[in-house]
XYZ file of C-alpha atoms in Angstrom:
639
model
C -128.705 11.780 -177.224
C -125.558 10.363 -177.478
C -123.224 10.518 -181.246
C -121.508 7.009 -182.362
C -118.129 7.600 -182.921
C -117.104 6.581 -186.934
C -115.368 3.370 -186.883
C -112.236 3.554 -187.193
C -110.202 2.670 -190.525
C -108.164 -0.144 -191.405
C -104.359 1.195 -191.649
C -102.723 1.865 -195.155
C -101.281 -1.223 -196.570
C -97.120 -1.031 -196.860
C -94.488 -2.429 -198.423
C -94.451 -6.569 -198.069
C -91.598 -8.302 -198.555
C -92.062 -11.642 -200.751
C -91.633 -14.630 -198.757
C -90.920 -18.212 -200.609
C -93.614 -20.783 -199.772
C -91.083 -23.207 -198.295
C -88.104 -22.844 -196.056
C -85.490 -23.783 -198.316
C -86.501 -21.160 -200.882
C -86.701 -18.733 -197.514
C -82.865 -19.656 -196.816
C -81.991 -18.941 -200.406
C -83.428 -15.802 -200.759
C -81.919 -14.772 -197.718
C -78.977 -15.417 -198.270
C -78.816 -13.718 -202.394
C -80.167 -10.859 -200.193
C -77.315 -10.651 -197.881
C -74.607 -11.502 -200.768
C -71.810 -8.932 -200.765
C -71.159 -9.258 -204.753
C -74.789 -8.444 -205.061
C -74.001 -5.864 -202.681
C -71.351 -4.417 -204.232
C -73.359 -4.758 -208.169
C -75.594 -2.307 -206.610
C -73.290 -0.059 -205.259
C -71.799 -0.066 -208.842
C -74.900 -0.039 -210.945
C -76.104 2.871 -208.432
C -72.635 5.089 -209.579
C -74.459 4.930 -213.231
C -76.212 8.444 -212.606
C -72.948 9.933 -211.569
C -71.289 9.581 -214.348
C -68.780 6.864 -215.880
C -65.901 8.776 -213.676
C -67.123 7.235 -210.470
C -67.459 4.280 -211.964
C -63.796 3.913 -212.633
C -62.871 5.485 -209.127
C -64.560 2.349 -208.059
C -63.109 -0.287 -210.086
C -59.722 1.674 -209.295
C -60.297 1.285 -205.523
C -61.399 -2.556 -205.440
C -58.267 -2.697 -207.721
C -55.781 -1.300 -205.672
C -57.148 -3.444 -202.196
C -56.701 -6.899 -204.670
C -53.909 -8.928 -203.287
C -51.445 -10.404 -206.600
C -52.865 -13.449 -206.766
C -56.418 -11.825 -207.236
C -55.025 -9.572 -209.892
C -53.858 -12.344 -212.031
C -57.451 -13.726 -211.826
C -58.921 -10.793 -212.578
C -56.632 -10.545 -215.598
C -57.535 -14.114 -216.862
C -60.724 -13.330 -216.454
C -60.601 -10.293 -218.170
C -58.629 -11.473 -221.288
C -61.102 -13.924 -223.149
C -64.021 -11.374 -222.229
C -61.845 -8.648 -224.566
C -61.405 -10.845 -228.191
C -63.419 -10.167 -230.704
C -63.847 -12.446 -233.728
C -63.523 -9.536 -236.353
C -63.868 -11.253 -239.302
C -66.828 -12.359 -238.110
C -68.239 -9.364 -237.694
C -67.462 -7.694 -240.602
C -69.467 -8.036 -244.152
C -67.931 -11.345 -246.188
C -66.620 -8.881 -248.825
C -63.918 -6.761 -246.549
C -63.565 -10.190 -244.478
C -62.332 -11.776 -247.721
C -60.267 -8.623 -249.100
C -58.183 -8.358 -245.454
C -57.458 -12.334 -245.957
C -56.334 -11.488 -249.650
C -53.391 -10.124 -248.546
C -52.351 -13.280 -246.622
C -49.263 -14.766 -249.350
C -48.631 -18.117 -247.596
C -50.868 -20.762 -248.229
C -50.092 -22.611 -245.208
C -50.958 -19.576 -243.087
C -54.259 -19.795 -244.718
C -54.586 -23.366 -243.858
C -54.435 -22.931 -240.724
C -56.968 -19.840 -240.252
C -59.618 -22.197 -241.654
C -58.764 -24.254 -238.235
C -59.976 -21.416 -235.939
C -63.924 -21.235 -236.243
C -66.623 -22.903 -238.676
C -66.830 -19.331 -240.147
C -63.863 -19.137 -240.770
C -63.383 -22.288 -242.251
C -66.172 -21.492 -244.444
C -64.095 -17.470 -245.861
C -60.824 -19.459 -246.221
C -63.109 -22.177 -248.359
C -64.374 -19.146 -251.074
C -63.196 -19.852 -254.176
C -62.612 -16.078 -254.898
C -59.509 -16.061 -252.500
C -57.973 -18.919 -253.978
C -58.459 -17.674 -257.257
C -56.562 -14.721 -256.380
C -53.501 -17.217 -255.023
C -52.926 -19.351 -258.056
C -52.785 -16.000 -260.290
C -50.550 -14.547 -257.136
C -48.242 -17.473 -257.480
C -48.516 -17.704 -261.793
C -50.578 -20.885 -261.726
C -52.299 -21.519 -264.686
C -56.087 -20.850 -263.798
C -57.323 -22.894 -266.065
C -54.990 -25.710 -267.462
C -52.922 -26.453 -264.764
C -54.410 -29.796 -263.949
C -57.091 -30.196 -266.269
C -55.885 -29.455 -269.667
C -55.013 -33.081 -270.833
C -58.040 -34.239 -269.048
C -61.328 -34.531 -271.498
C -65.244 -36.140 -270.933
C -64.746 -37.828 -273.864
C -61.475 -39.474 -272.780
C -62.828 -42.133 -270.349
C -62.017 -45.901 -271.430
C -64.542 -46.876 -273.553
C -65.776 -50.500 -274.457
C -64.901 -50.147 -277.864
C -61.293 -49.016 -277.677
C -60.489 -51.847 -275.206
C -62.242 -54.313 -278.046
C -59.485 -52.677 -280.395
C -56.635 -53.709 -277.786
C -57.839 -57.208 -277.922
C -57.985 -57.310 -281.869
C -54.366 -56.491 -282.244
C -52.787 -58.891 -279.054
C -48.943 -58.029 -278.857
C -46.276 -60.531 -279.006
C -46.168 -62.588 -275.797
C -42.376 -61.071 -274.463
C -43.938 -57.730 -275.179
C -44.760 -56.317 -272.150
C -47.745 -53.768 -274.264
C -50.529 -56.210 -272.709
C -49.964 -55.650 -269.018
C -48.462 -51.847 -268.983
C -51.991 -50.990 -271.080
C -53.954 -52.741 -268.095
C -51.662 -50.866 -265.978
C -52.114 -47.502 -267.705
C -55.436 -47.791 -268.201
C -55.882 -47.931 -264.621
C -53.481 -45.177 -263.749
C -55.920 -43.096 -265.595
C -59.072 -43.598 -264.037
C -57.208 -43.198 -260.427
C -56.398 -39.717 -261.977
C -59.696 -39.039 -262.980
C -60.654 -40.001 -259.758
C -58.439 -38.223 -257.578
C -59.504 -34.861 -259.899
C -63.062 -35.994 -259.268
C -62.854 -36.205 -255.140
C -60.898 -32.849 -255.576
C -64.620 -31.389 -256.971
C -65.201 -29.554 -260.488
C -67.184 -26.847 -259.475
C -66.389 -24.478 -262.585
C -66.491 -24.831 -266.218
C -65.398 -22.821 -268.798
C -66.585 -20.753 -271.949
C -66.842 -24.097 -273.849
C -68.836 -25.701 -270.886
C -65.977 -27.818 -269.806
C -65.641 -28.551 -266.094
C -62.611 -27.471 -264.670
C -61.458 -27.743 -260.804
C -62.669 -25.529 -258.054
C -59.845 -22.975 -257.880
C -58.654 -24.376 -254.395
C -58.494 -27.721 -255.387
C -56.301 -26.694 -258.038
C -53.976 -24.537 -255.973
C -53.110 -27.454 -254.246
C -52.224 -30.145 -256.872
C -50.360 -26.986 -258.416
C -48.498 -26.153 -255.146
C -47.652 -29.593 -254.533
C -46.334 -30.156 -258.100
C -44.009 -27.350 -257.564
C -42.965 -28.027 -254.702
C -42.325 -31.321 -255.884
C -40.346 -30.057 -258.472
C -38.015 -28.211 -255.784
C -37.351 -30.610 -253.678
C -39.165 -34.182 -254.514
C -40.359 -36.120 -257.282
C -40.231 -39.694 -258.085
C -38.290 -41.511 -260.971
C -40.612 -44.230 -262.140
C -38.526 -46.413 -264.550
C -34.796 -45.848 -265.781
C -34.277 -48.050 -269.212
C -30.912 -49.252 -270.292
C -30.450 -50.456 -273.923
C -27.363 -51.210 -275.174
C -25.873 -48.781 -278.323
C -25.508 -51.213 -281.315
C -23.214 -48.756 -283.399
C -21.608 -45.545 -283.697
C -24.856 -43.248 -282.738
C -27.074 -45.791 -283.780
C -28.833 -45.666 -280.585
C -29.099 -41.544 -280.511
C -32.335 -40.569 -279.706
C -33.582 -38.132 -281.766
C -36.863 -36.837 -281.099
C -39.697 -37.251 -278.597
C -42.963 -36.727 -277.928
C -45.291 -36.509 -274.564
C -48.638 -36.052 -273.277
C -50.288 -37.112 -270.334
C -50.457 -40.830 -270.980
C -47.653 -41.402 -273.506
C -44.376 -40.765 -274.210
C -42.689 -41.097 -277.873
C -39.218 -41.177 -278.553
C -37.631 -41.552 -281.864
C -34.332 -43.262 -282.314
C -31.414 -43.318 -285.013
C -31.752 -46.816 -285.226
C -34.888 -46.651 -287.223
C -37.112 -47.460 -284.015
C -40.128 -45.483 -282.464
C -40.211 -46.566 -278.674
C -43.624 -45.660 -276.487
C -43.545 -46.017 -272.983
C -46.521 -45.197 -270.201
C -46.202 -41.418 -268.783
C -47.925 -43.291 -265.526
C -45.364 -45.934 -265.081
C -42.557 -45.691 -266.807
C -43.160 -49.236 -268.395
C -42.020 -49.893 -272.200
C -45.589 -49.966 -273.556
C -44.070 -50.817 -277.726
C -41.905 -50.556 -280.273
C -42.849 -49.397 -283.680
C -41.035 -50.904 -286.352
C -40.864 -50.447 -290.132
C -38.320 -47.491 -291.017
C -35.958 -48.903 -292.532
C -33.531 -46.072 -291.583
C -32.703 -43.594 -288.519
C -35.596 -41.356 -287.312
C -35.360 -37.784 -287.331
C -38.937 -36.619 -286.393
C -42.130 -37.447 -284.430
C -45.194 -36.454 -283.541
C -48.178 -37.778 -280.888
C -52.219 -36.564 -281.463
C -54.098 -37.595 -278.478
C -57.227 -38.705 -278.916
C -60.434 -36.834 -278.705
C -60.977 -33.202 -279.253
C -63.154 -31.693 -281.887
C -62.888 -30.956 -286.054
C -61.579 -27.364 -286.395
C -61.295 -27.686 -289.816
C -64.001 -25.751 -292.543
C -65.894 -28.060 -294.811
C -64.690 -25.502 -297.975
C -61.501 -24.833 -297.173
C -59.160 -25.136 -300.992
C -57.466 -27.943 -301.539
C -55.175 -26.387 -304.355
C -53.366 -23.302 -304.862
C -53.402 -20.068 -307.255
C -49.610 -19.428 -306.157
C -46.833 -20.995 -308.305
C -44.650 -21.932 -305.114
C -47.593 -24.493 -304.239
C -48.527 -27.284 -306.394
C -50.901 -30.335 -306.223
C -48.832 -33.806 -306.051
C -49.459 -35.300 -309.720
C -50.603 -38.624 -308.551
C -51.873 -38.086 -305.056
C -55.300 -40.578 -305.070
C -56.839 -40.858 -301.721
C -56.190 -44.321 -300.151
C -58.956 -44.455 -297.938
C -61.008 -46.468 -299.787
C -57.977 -48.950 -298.989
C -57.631 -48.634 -295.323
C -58.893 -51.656 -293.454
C -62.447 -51.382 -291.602
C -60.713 -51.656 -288.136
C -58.497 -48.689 -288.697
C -61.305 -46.803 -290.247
C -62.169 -46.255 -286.643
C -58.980 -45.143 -285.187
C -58.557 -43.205 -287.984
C -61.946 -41.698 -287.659
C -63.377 -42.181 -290.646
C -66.569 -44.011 -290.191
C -67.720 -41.065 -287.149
C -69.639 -38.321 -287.521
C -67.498 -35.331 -287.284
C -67.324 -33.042 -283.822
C -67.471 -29.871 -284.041
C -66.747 -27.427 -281.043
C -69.283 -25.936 -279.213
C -70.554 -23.007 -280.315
C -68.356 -22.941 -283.442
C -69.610 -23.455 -287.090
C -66.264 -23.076 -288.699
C -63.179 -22.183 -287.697
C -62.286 -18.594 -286.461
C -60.375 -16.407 -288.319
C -57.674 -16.277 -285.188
C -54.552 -17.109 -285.498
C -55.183 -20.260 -283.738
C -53.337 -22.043 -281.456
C -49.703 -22.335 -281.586
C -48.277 -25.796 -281.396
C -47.171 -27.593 -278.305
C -43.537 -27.800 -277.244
C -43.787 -31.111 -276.411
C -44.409 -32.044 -280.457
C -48.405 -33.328 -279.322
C -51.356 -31.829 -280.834
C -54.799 -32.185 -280.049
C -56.604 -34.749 -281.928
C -59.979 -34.307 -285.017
C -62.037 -36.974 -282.723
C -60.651 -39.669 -283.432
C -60.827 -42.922 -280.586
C -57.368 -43.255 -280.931
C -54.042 -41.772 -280.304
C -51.747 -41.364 -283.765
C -48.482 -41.313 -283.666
C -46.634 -39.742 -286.966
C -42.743 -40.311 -287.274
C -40.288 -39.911 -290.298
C -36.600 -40.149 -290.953
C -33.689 -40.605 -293.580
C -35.841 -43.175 -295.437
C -37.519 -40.412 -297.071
C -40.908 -41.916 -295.582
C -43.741 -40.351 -293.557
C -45.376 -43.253 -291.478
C -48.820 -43.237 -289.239
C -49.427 -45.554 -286.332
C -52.133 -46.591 -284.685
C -51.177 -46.398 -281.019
C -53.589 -48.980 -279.592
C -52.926 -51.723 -281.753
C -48.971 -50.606 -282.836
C -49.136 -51.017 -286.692
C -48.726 -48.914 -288.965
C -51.532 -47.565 -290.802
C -50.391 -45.529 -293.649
C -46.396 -45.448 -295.359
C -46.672 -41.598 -297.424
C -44.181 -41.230 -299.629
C -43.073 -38.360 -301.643
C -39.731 -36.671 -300.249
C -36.895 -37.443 -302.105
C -34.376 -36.877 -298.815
C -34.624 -37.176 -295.583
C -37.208 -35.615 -293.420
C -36.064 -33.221 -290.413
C -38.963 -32.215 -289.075
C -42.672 -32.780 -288.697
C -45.653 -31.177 -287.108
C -49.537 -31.865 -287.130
C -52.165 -28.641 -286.498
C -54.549 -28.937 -283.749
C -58.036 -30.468 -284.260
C -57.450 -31.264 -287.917
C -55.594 -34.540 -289.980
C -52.727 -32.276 -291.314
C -49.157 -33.017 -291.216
C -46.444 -30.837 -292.636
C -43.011 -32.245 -293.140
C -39.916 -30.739 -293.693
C -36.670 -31.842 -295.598
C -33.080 -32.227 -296.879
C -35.310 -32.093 -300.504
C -35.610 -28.051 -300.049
C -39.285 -28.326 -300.088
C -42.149 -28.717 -297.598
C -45.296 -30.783 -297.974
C -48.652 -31.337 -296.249
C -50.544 -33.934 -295.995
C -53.635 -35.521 -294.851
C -53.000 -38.210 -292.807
C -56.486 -39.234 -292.082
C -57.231 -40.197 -295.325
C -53.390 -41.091 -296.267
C -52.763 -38.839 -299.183
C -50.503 -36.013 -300.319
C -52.295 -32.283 -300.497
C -49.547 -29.957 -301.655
C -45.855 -29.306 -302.090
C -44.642 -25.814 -300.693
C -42.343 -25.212 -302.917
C -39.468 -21.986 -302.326
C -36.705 -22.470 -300.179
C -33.079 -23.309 -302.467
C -31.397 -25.608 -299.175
C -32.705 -28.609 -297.014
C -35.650 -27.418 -294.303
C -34.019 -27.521 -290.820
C -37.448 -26.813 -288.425
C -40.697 -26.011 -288.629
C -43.495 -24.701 -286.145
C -47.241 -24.302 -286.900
C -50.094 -22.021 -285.357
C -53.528 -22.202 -286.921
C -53.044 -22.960 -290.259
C -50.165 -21.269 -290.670
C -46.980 -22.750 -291.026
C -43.408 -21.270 -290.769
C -40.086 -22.919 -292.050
C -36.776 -22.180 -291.030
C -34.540 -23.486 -293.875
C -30.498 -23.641 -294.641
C -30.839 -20.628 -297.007
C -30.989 -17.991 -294.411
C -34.347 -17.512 -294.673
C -37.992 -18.458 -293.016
C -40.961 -18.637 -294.979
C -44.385 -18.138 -293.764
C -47.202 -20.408 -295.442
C -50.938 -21.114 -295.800
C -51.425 -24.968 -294.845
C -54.764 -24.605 -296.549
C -53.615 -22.456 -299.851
C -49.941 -23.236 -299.862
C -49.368 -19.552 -300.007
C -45.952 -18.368 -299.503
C -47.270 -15.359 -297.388
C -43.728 -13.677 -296.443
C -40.125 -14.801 -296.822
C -38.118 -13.675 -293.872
C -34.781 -12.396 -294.810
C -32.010 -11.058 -292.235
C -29.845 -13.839 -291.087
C -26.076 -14.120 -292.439
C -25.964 -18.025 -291.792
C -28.072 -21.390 -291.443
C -31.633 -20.920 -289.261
C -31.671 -24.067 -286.884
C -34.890 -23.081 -284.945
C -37.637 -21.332 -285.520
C -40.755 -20.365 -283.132
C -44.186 -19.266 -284.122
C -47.625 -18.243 -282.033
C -49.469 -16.234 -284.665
C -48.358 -13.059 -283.892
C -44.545 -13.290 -284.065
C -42.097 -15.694 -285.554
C -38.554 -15.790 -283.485
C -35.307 -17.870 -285.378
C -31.971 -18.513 -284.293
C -29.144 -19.970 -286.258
C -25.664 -20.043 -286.853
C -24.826 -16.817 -286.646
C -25.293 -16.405 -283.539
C -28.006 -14.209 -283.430
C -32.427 -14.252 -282.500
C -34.479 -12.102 -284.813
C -38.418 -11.725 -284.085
C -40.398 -11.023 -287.381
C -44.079 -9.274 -287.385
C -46.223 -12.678 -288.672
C -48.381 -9.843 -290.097
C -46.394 -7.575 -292.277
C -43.217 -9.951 -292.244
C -40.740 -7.430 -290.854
C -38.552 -7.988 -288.663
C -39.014 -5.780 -284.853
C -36.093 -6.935 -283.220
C -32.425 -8.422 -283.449
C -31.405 -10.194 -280.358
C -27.941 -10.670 -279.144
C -25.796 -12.387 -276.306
C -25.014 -15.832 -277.439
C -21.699 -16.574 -278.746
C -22.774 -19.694 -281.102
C -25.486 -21.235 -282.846
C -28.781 -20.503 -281.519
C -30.526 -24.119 -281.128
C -32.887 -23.782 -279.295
C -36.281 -21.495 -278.807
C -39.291 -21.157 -276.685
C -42.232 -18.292 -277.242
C -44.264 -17.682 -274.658
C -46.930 -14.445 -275.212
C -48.622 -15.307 -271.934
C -46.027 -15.025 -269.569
C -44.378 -11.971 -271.945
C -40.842 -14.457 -272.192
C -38.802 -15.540 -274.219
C -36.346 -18.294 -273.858
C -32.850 -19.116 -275.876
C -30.500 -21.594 -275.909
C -27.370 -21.818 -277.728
C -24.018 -23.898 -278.331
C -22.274 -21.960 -275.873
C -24.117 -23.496 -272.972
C -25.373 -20.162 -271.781
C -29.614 -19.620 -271.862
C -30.647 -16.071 -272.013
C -34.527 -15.153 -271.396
C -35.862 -11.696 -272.905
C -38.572 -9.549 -272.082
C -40.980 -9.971 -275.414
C -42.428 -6.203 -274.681
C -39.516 -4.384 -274.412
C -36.999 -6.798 -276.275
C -34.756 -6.490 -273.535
C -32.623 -9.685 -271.767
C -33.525 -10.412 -268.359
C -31.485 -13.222 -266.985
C -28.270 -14.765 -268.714
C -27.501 -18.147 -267.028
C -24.434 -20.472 -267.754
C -26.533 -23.563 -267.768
C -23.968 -25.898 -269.367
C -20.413 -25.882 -270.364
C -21.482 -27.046 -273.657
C -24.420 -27.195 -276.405
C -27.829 -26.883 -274.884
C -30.011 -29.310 -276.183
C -33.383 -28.814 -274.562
C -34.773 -26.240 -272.971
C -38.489 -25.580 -271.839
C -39.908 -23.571 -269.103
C -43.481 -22.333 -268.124
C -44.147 -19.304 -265.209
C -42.182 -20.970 -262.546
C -39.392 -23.316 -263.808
C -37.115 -23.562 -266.755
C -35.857 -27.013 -267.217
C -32.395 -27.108 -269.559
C -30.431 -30.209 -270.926
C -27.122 -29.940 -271.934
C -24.414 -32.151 -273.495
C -22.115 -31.764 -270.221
C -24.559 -34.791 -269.331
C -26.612 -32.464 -267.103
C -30.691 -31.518 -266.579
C -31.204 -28.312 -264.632
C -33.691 -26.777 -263.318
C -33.838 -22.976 -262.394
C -36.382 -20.353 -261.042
C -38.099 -18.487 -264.596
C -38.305 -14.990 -262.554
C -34.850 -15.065 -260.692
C -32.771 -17.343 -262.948
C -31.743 -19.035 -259.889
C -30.566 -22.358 -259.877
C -33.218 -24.863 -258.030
C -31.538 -27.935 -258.535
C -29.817 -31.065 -260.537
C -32.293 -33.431 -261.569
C -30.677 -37.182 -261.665
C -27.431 -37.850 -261.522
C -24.727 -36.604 -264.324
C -24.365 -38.377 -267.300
C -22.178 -38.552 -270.167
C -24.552 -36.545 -272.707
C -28.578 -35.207 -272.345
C -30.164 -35.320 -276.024
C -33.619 -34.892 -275.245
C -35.680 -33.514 -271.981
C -39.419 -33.388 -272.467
C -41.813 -32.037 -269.234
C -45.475 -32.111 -269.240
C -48.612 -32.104 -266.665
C -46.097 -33.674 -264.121
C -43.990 -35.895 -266.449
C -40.694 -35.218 -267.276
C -38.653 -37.716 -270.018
C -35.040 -37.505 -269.666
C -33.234 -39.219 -272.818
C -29.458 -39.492 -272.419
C -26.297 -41.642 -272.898
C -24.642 -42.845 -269.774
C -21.732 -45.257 -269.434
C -22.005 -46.193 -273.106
C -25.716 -46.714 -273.071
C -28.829 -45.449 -274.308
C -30.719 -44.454 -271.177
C -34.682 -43.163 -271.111
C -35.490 -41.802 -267.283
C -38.806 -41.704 -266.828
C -39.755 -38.873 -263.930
C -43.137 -37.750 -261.962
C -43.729 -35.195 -260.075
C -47.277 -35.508 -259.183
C -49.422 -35.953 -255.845
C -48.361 -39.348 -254.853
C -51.768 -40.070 -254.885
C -51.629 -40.298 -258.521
C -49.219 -42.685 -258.835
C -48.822 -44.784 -255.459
């Protein structure tokens, strides 16, 4: 019987190429199959196993067959594909510590152009923190220190403008208009700039770039611009009658006190004659501006008489007060609850803060700014800013008065004069407190810090006093001639007078730590600085000397002027002098080199005040009394 055969099996399936549904997709994928560069990827990617040496032999060969043109390609090519954005890849905290060590702000300016992230690590507030204390900008006061909450234009003050209308040829009404809106474009350029930070007292202050850059510009401004806003003439009546004599300035005001018994105030925004006080009946020696605002710094117990014999009570000294009409109550402060500072219940037992250069003090909370002046009519006179009368005419010295100050945050005054004594007073409430009594010749200067007061005096000597007490604490005994300055900020007192030499006392014990020497003639004129570790003299030989307050050592001596110097002032990156060679300098603090000339040369300087931007020249040219009136602030702040 025959055997069927098995069928027969159906043959392994093999490999099967994929084949697109359509015949374009069929071209394509023929042709990425045929490529050469995919080719030649495979060849590559296939040299993986032998190591990376083959690899380069490769790229080595296809390298050397490329024709010039090819290479260049390949380098373009090749060139974008090797950056790498480093910063970007790094944490933020070594990103930011490599930029710290970029010193030119403009470099910096234009990293943030390269990338968004980069633009957002040039933006940290950390790195321009560490440029404004690389180039010595004030961190915190730079451009915010005369700016306050609780100094915005209020309904109430403007009501107080209207009260008191000036005379129709006094140009008060429009410059106030004008100033008034100077200020808010301030505080809104400083608000656009953004307030990001505020300090231990809760006070907002400007994000540290922000400020870099109004403080940048300002200097630079001072270098090399600045803008002079008003230049008044006014014709000399007599013999010196038209000297000025003092001055005054703060942000929105500046004072100047004339030997012809007037006190003029002009706009620090415009340079426009704002008033002129009248009432002394003879020249005037001294003045003094309190802004308005601030807080009471003063203790609700503090002794109004004194257990030493050099202090004693005025015998008829009855507060006037009562007496003071209702609407200068108000400026005064009188009628408003009293503002203490945060987070204070009295004040500290620090020795406070030392007086401004500038002869302004902060004010007790009162709405409005106070101007206190006094001269050879013996008289000590407070005006009302706002409305330009005069509130209160304190009398009591029996010469004339040479020199006044007023103590932050509290209504104290404290006079000095040609009488040998020197006497506080409250000029809130328009009365007499005490009478330091001590020194045996006429009271030259005075500085205060706190409530401490130092006198520089005729006799040779400076006395250190309790404003509060009227304490003689120490009498300061060394000098061979007259004292004609004296500087004080609670740790040491510096004087210089005529004999030529600058002693610095221990505020403390009352000893004297160092004698000074270099100048040739009087010493007139003194700054103390403890934050920047400087200070500055000035003398009648024209030459300014600055020494090193640690090591009592002089660091620059500059011939400023080939006579007197009459002002001098400086902060951590310019020292402005004034001289009577008709002359305002300005020079480098660090280097003592010589920046520039500011104005034009005159016949005699008498008075240069600078301040947030603002810079007063007062001076005598061709015969006549001229006020110069300088900014040197963004131009935003002023165009």
């Amino acid at each position: 019987m025959p055997i069927a055969s098995p069928p027969t099996p159906a043959p392994s399936p093999g490999p099967r190429n994929y084949m697109p549904a359509n015949a374009l997709q069929l071209s394509q994928y023929q042709s990425t199959l045929h490529d050469p560069s995919n080719l030649s990827r495979t060849e590559f990617a296939s040299l993986s196993a032998l190591g990376p040496v083959y690899r380069k032999r490769y790229l080595v060969s296809l390298l050397s067959d490329c024709s010039q043109s090819e290479l260049l390609f390949i380098s373009q090519t090749i060139a974008p594909m090797l950056k790498r954005d480093f910063l970007t890849e790094l944490p933020p905290e070594i990103a930011l510590h490599i930029l710290s060590f970029v010193h030119e702000p403009k470099t910096l300016a234009r990293a943030s152009q390269v990338s968004k992230r980069w633009h957002d690590l040039v933006h940290d507030e950390w790195l321009w923190k560490v440029m404004c204390e690389m180039h010595r900008f004030n961190i915190q006061t730079d451009a915010t220190d005369d700016i306050d909450d609780d100094d915005e234009p209020n309904e109430e003050s403007s009501k107080e403008t209207e009260r008191f209308p000036s005379h129709p040829m006094d140009p008060a009404l429009q410059s106030l208009t004008a100033r008034e809106s100077m200020k808010r474009q301030e505080q809104s350029f400083l608000s656009s700039l953004g307030r990001t930070h505020r300090d231990k007292m809760g006070n907002p202050l400007l994000s540290y770039r922000k400020q870099f850059q109004y403080s940048y510009t300002l200097m630079s401004n001072m270098r090399r611009g600045g803008t002079r806003l008003r230049s008044h003439r006014m014709t000399i009546p007599a013999p010196d009658g038209g000297v000025v004599t003092s001055a005054a300035l703060d942000s929105d005001r500046v004072i100047v006190g004339c030997a012809n018994s007037k006190v003029l105030i002009y706009s620090a925004t415009t340079g426009v004659l704002c008033r002129t006080l009248l009432g002394h009946e003879q020249g005037v020696w001294a003045v003094h501006l309190v802004s308005r605002g601030g807080y009471w710094d003063e203790p609700d117990n503090h002794a109004e008489t004194s257990s030493n014999e050099s202090a004693r009570s005025p015998p008829d000294s009855p507060p006037t007060n009562g007496c003071v009409h209702s609407k200068y109550r108000r400026a005064l402060g009188l009628d408003i609850p009293r503002k203490r500072r945060p987070g204070t219940a009295q004040r500290s037992e620090s020795p406070g803060k030392p007086s401004d250069l500038c002869c302004t003090s902060e004010g007790w909370g009162q709405p409005n700014p106070i101007v206190v002046s006094a001269g050879c009519d013996k008289t000590l006179r407070v005006w009302d800013v706002v409305s330009g009368h005069c509130i209160y005419i304190l009398q009591g010295h029996t010469a004339t008065i040479r020199c006044v100050r007023v103590l932050h945050n509290r209504p104290i005054a404290v006079t000095g004069s040609r009488d040998t004594t020197v006497r506080v007073w409250d000029i809130q409430k328009g009365r007499l407190l005490r009478i330091l009594e001590g020194h045996s010749h006429s009271v030259r200067c005075l500085d205060v810090c706190g409530n401490r007061v130092v006198s520089g005096s005729y006799d040779a000597t400076c006395r250190i006093w309790n404003a509060d007490t009227g304490n003689c604490l120490h009498v300061l005994t060394g000098h061979e001639q007259e004292i004609y300055s004296v500087a004080f900020d609670g740790v040491r007192v510096v004087s210089g007078g005529m004999d030529t030499t600058v002693r610095v006392w221990d505020a403390e014990s009352g000893q004297c730590i160092a004698l000074l020497q270099g100048h040739s003639a009087l010493v007139c004129q003194l700054q103390l600085c403890p934050r920047t570790g400087l200070l500055a003299t000035g003398g009648s030989d024209g030459r300014v000397i600055t020494f090193d307050l640690h090591s009592y050592t002089s660091l620059q001596r500059i011939p400023a002027h080939d006579s007197s110097v009459t002002s001098l002032q400086f902060d951590s990156n310019f020292l402005i002098t004034g001289g009577n060679d008709g002359r305002v300098r300005i020079y480098e603090t660090q280097s003592g080199l010589h920046v520039r000339d500011l104005g034009e040369r005159c016949e005699s300087v008498w008075k240069v005040a600078c301040k947030g931007g603002t810079c007063a020249v007062m001076c005598k040219r061709s015969g006549q009394m001229v006020i110069e009136i300088w900014t040197f602030l963004p131009r935003t702040l002023y165009l």
